[in-house]
Amino acid sequence: MILAEGKPANMVEKIAAENCRNFSRTIPWYTSLFVKDSSKTVAQYLDSVSKGLAVAEFKRVAIG
């Protein structure tokens, strides 16, 4: 999609990384239900693993 907008190929990685950072700041994903255990939110699951555990970064994975 970024390439389709006419952005240079060497900027795609940086733009995608910035989009992920913006997503993590604006979407309350940590209050969403945890996929593997829907009785907990993501934040509750992280605390159950280790008190104070936080997500440091996101990785986007595409399966073709």
mmCIF file of N, CA, C and O in Angstrom:
data_model
loop_
_atom_site.group_PDB
_atom_site.id
_atom_site.type_symbol
_atom_site.label_atom_id
_atom_site.label_comp_id
_atom_site.label_asym_id
_atom_site.label_seq_id
_atom_site.Cartn_x
_atom_site.Cartn_y
_atom_site.Cartn_z
ATOM 1 N N MET A 1 0.829 -1.189 0.000
ATOM 2 C CA MET A 1 0.000 0.000 0.000
ATOM 3 C C MET A 1 0.876 1.257 0.000
ATOM 4 O O MET A 1 0.560 2.210 -0.672
ATOM 5 N N ILE A 2 1.953 1.222 0.762
ATOM 6 C CA ILE A 2 2.834 2.389 0.822
ATOM 7 C C ILE A 2 3.482 2.629 -0.543
ATOM 8 O O ILE A 2 3.564 3.765 -1.000
ATOM 9 N N LEU A 3 3.912 1.541 -1.183
ATOM 10 C CA LEU A 3 4.498 1.681 -2.515
ATOM 11 C C LEU A 3 3.465 2.177 -3.517
ATOM 12 O O LEU A 3 3.783 2.968 -4.402
ATOM 13 N N ALA A 4 2.226 1.745 -3.385
ATOM 14 C CA ALA A 4 1.155 2.169 -4.287
ATOM 15 C C ALA A 4 0.884 3.667 -4.160
ATOM 16 O O ALA A 4 0.379 4.287 -5.094
ATOM 17 N N GLU A 5 1.227 4.239 -3.014
ATOM 18 C CA GLU A 5 1.044 5.680 -2.805
ATOM 19 C C GLU A 5 2.173 6.492 -3.421
ATOM 20 O O GLU A 5 2.189 7.706 -3.339
ATOM 21 N N GLY A 6 3.162 5.792 -4.010
ATOM 22 C CA GLY A 6 4.260 6.482 -4.665
ATOM 23 C C GLY A 6 5.434 6.795 -3.766
ATOM 24 O O GLY A 6 6.318 7.567 -4.130
ATOM 25 N N LYS A 7 5.473 6.191 -2.585
ATOM 26 C CA LYS A 7 6.588 6.426 -1.664
ATOM 27 C C LYS A 7 7.807 5.638 -2.158
ATOM 28 O O LYS A 7 7.683 4.569 -2.736
ATOM 29 N N PRO A 8 9.013 6.136 -1.914
ATOM 30 C CA PRO A 8 10.222 5.419 -2.339
ATOM 31 C C PRO A 8 10.371 4.091 -1.596
ATOM 32 O O PRO A 8 10.040 3.991 -0.413
ATOM 33 N N ALA A 9 10.860 3.084 -2.293
ATOM 34 C CA ALA A 9 11.002 1.738 -1.731
ATOM 35 C C ALA A 9 11.880 1.729 -0.490
ATOM 36 O O ALA A 9 11.623 0.979 0.451
ATOM 37 N N ASN A 10 12.905 2.577 -0.436
ATOM 38 C CA ASN A 10 13.799 2.579 0.726
ATOM 39 C C ASN A 10 13.159 3.190 1.969
ATOM 40 O O ASN A 10 13.698 3.090 3.065
ATOM 41 N N MET A 11 12.007 3.801 1.833
ATOM 42 C CA MET A 11 11.313 4.410 2.970
ATOM 43 C C MET A 11 10.207 3.518 3.543
ATOM 44 O O MET A 11 9.668 3.820 4.604
ATOM 45 N N VAL A 12 9.880 2.430 2.866
ATOM 46 C CA VAL A 12 8.760 1.579 3.264
ATOM 47 C C VAL A 12 8.938 1.068 4.689
ATOM 48 O O VAL A 12 8.015 1.131 5.502
ATOM 49 N N GLU A 13 10.101 0.544 5.029
ATOM 50 C CA GLU A 13 10.357 0.001 6.368
ATOM 51 C C GLU A 13 10.177 1.063 7.446
ATOM 52 O O GLU A 13 9.540 0.826 8.465
ATOM 53 N N LYS A 14 10.710 2.257 7.208
ATOM 54 C CA LYS A 14 10.599 3.334 8.198
ATOM 55 C C LYS A 14 9.156 3.798 8.367
ATOM 56 O O LYS A 14 8.703 4.047 9.480
ATOM 57 N N ILE A 15 8.438 3.891 7.266
ATOM 58 C CA ILE A 15 7.037 4.316 7.332
ATOM 59 C C ILE A 15 6.210 3.271 8.068
ATOM 60 O O ILE A 15 5.377 3.611 8.914
ATOM 61 N N ALA A 16 6.432 1.991 7.765
ATOM 62 C CA ALA A 16 5.691 0.913 8.429
ATOM 63 C C ALA A 16 5.977 0.908 9.930
ATOM 64 O O ALA A 16 5.075 0.734 10.748
ATOM 65 N N ALA A 17 7.229 1.094 10.319
ATOM 66 C CA ALA A 17 7.593 1.121 11.739
ATOM 67 C C ALA A 17 6.910 2.286 12.453
ATOM 68 O O ALA A 17 6.409 2.131 13.571
ATOM 69 N N GLU A 18 6.874 3.435 11.813
ATOM 70 C CA GLU A 18 6.209 4.599 12.415
ATOM 71 C C GLU A 18 4.704 4.360 12.537
ATOM 72 O O GLU A 18 4.092 4.727 13.536
ATOM 73 N N ASN A 19 4.117 3.711 11.542
ATOM 74 C CA ASN A 19 2.689 3.387 11.611
ATOM 75 C C ASN A 19 2.408 2.455 12.791
ATOM 76 O O ASN A 19 1.398 2.606 13.475
ATOM 77 N N CYS A 20 3.275 1.497 13.035
ATOM 78 C CA CYS A 20 3.111 0.589 14.182
ATOM 79 C C CYS A 20 3.221 1.357 15.498
ATOM 80 O O CYS A 20 2.453 1.113 16.426
ATOM 81 N N ARG A 21 4.186 2.264 15.595
ATOM 82 C CA ARG A 21 4.322 3.072 16.815
ATOM 83 C C ARG A 21 3.073 3.911 17.044
ATOM 84 O O ARG A 21 2.574 4.007 18.164
ATOM 85 N N ASN A 22 2.552 4.508 15.996
ATOM 86 C CA ASN A 22 1.338 5.316 16.126
ATOM 87 C C ASN A 22 0.159 4.448 16.541
ATOM 88 O O ASN A 22 -0.647 4.862 17.371
ATOM 89 N N PHE A 23 0.057 3.259 15.989
ATOM 90 C CA PHE A 23 -1.019 2.340 16.352
ATOM 91 C C PHE A 23 -0.968 2.030 17.838
ATOM 92 O O PHE A 23 -1.974 2.073 18.527
ATOM 93 N N SER A 24 0.223 1.720 18.340
ATOM 94 C CA SER A 24 0.343 1.338 19.748
ATOM 95 C C SER A 24 0.022 2.494 20.684
ATOM 96 O O SER A 24 -0.371 2.288 21.825
ATOM 97 N N ARG A 25 0.167 3.730 20.216
ATOM 98 C CA ARG A 25 -0.151 4.896 21.044
ATOM 99 C C ARG A 25 -1.631 5.255 21.019
ATOM 100 O O ARG A 25 -2.144 5.804 21.979
ATOM 101 N N THR A 26 -2.303 4.982 19.917
ATOM 102 C CA THR A 26 -3.659 5.482 19.747
ATOM 103 C C THR A 26 -4.754 4.443 19.986
ATOM 104 O O THR A 26 -5.870 4.810 20.327
ATOM 105 N N ILE A 27 -4.469 3.180 19.795
ATOM 106 C CA ILE A 27 -5.482 2.135 19.946
ATOM 107 C C ILE A 27 -5.302 1.479 21.313
ATOM 108 O O ILE A 27 -4.207 1.037 21.655
ATOM 109 N N PRO A 28 -6.370 1.406 22.106
ATOM 110 C CA PRO A 28 -6.241 0.771 23.429
ATOM 111 C C PRO A 28 -6.224 -0.756 23.317
ATOM 112 O O PRO A 28 -7.079 -1.455 23.830
ATOM 113 N N TRP A 29 -5.231 -1.292 22.613
ATOM 114 C CA TRP A 29 -5.129 -2.738 22.376
ATOM 115 C C TRP A 29 -4.966 -3.511 23.669
ATOM 116 O O TRP A 29 -5.375 -4.659 23.772
ATOM 117 N N TYR A 30 -4.384 -2.904 24.675
ATOM 118 C CA TYR A 30 -4.130 -3.598 25.937
ATOM 119 C C TYR A 30 -5.422 -3.892 26.704
ATOM 120 O O TYR A 30 -5.439 -4.717 27.594
ATOM 121 N N THR A 31 -6.526 -3.221 26.342
ATOM 122 C CA THR A 31 -7.820 -3.518 26.972
ATOM 123 C C THR A 31 -8.622 -4.528 26.158
ATOM 124 O O THR A 31 -9.704 -4.943 26.567
ATOM 125 N N SER A 32 -8.079 -4.932 25.005
ATOM 126 C CA SER A 32 -8.738 -5.939 24.173
ATOM 127 C C SER A 32 -8.590 -7.307 24.814
ATOM 128 O O SER A 32 -7.666 -7.558 25.583
ATOM 129 N N LEU A 33 -9.495 -8.214 24.455
ATOM 130 C CA LEU A 33 -9.401 -9.578 24.978
ATOM 131 C C LEU A 33 -8.191 -10.277 24.380
ATOM 132 O O LEU A 33 -7.879 -10.120 23.203
ATOM 133 N N PHE A 34 -7.519 -11.046 25.215
ATOM 134 C CA PHE A 34 -6.360 -11.813 24.781
ATOM 135 C C PHE A 34 -6.846 -12.957 23.905
ATOM 136 O O PHE A 34 -7.777 -13.680 24.269
ATOM 137 N N VAL A 35 -6.262 -13.160 22.751
ATOM 138 C CA VAL A 35 -6.731 -14.125 21.768
ATOM 139 C C VAL A 35 -6.753 -15.551 22.310
ATOM 140 O O VAL A 35 -7.702 -16.293 22.090
ATOM 141 N N LYS A 36 -5.727 -15.953 23.040
ATOM 142 C CA LYS A 36 -5.637 -17.337 23.510
ATOM 143 C C LYS A 36 -6.425 -17.603 24.790
ATOM 144 O O LYS A 36 -6.579 -18.755 25.179
ATOM 145 N N ASP A 37 -6.882 -16.563 25.475
ATOM 146 C CA ASP A 37 -7.672 -16.721 26.701
ATOM 147 C C ASP A 37 -8.605 -15.518 26.813
ATOM 148 O O ASP A 37 -8.250 -14.494 27.381
ATOM 149 N N SER A 38 -9.796 -15.646 26.272
ATOM 150 C CA SER A 38 -10.708 -14.504 26.192
ATOM 151 C C SER A 38 -11.316 -14.100 27.536
ATOM 152 O O SER A 38 -12.094 -13.159 27.605
ATOM 153 N N SER A 39 -10.924 -14.798 28.614
ATOM 154 C CA SER A 39 -11.391 -14.367 29.932
ATOM 155 C C SER A 39 -10.499 -13.255 30.495
ATOM 156 O O SER A 39 -10.797 -12.690 31.536
ATOM 157 N N LYS A 40 -9.407 -12.944 29.796
ATOM 158 C CA LYS A 40 -8.467 -11.909 30.237
ATOM 159 C C LYS A 40 -8.256 -10.886 29.137
ATOM 160 O O LYS A 40 -8.350 -11.202 27.956
ATOM 161 N N THR A 41 -7.925 -9.666 29.554
ATOM 162 C CA THR A 41 -7.484 -8.661 28.585
ATOM 163 C C THR A 41 -5.993 -8.887 28.341
ATOM 164 O O THR A 41 -5.330 -9.632 29.066
ATOM 165 N N VAL A 42 -5.465 -8.218 27.343
ATOM 166 C CA VAL A 42 -4.034 -8.325 27.063
ATOM 167 C C VAL A 42 -3.224 -7.856 28.273
ATOM 168 O O VAL A 42 -2.255 -8.501 28.679
ATOM 169 N N ALA A 43 -3.639 -6.761 28.895
ATOM 170 C CA ALA A 43 -2.935 -6.231 30.071
ATOM 171 C C ALA A 43 -2.965 -7.237 31.222
ATOM 172 O O ALA A 43 -1.949 -7.441 31.897
ATOM 173 N N GLN A 44 -4.115 -7.880 31.449
ATOM 174 C CA GLN A 44 -4.212 -8.881 32.514
ATOM 175 C C GLN A 44 -3.310 -10.073 32.229
ATOM 176 O O GLN A 44 -2.654 -10.602 33.124
ATOM 177 N N TYR A 45 -3.265 -10.486 30.979
ATOM 178 C CA TYR A 45 -2.398 -11.608 30.619
ATOM 179 C C TYR A 45 -0.931 -11.250 30.862
ATOM 180 O O TYR A 45 -0.181 -12.042 31.444
ATOM 181 N N LEU A 46 -0.521 -10.072 30.422
ATOM 182 C CA LEU A 46 0.871 -9.657 30.618
ATOM 183 C C LEU A 46 1.226 -9.639 32.100
ATOM 184 O O LEU A 46 2.296 -10.105 32.498
ATOM 185 N N ASP A 47 0.334 -9.124 32.938
ATOM 186 C CA ASP A 47 0.582 -9.100 34.383
ATOM 187 C C ASP A 47 0.635 -10.507 34.973
ATOM 188 O O ASP A 47 1.364 -10.747 35.933
ATOM 189 N N SER A 48 -0.143 -11.442 34.397
ATOM 190 C CA SER A 48 -0.125 -12.815 34.916
ATOM 191 C C SER A 48 1.184 -13.520 34.584
ATOM 192 O O SER A 48 1.608 -14.423 35.296
ATOM 193 N N VAL A 49 1.829 -13.101 33.511
ATOM 194 C CA VAL A 49 3.118 -13.684 33.134
ATOM 195 C C VAL A 49 4.218 -13.126 34.035
ATOM 196 O O VAL A 49 5.039 -13.867 34.574
ATOM 197 N N SER A 50 4.228 -11.809 34.181
ATOM 198 C CA SER A 50 5.224 -11.143 35.024
ATOM 199 C C SER A 50 4.692 -9.756 35.361
ATOM 200 O O SER A 50 4.370 -8.981 34.451
ATOM 201 N N LYS A 51 4.589 -9.448 36.630
ATOM 202 C CA LYS A 51 4.056 -8.152 37.064
ATOM 203 C C LYS A 51 4.854 -7.024 36.422
ATOM 204 O O LYS A 51 6.083 -6.999 36.472
ATOM 205 N N GLY A 52 4.154 -6.105 35.776
ATOM 206 C CA GLY A 52 4.811 -4.970 35.139
ATOM 207 C C GLY A 52 5.319 -5.237 33.732
ATOM 208 O O GLY A 52 5.913 -4.365 33.118
ATOM 209 N N LEU A 53 5.073 -6.453 33.204
ATOM 210 C CA LEU A 53 5.507 -6.781 31.848
ATOM 211 C C LEU A 53 4.812 -5.867 30.852
ATOM 212 O O LEU A 53 3.618 -5.615 30.961
ATOM 213 N N ALA A 54 5.551 -5.350 29.887
ATOM 214 C CA ALA A 54 4.994 -4.436 28.900
ATOM 215 C C ALA A 54 5.469 -4.825 27.511
ATOM 216 O O ALA A 54 6.488 -5.516 27.352
ATOM 217 N N VAL A 55 4.753 -4.383 26.524
ATOM 218 C CA VAL A 55 5.122 -4.631 25.128
ATOM 219 C C VAL A 55 6.097 -3.534 24.703
ATOM 220 O O VAL A 55 5.814 -2.346 24.837
ATOM 221 N N ALA A 56 7.251 -3.940 24.185
ATOM 222 C CA ALA A 56 8.279 -2.989 23.789
ATOM 223 C C ALA A 56 8.147 -2.585 22.325
ATOM 224 O O ALA A 56 8.475 -1.470 21.947
ATOM 225 N N GLU A 57 7.682 -3.507 21.483
ATOM 226 C CA GLU A 57 7.543 -3.196 20.062
ATOM 227 C C GLU A 57 6.567 -4.169 19.408
ATOM 228 O O GLU A 57 6.250 -5.211 19.960
ATOM 229 N N PHE A 58 6.100 -3.785 18.244
ATOM 230 C CA PHE A 58 5.227 -4.617 17.442
ATOM 231 C C PHE A 58 5.962 -5.055 16.202
ATOM 232 O O PHE A 58 6.771 -4.305 15.662
ATOM 233 N N LYS A 59 5.669 -6.229 15.730
ATOM 234 C CA LYS A 59 6.186 -6.707 14.457
ATOM 235 C C LYS A 59 5.012 -7.033 13.573
ATOM 236 O O LYS A 59 4.055 -7.689 14.005
ATOM 237 N N ARG A 60 5.025 -6.582 12.358
ATOM 238 C CA ARG A 60 3.967 -6.893 11.399
ATOM 239 C C ARG A 60 4.402 -8.108 10.610
ATOM 240 O O ARG A 60 5.490 -8.131 10.052
ATOM 241 N N VAL A 61 3.545 -9.099 10.555
ATOM 242 C CA VAL A 61 3.839 -10.322 9.827
ATOM 243 C C VAL A 61 2.739 -10.531 8.799
ATOM 244 O O VAL A 61 1.560 -10.471 9.119
ATOM 245 N N ALA A 62 3.129 -10.769 7.565
ATOM 246 C CA ALA A 62 2.161 -11.065 6.507
ATOM 247 C C ALA A 62 2.390 -12.481 6.019
ATOM 248 O O ALA A 62 3.511 -12.860 5.703
ATOM 249 N N ILE A 63 1.316 -13.247 5.987
ATOM 250 C CA ILE A 63 1.400 -14.617 5.500
ATOM 251 C C ILE A 63 0.695 -14.636 4.155
ATOM 252 O O ILE A 63 -0.490 -14.353 4.076
ATOM 253 N N GLY A 64 1.456 -14.939 3.132
ATOM 254 C CA GLY A 64 0.994 -14.794 1.774
ATOM 255 C C GLY A 64 0.094 -15.801 1.286
ATOM 256 O O GLY A 64 -0.673 -15.839 0.471
#
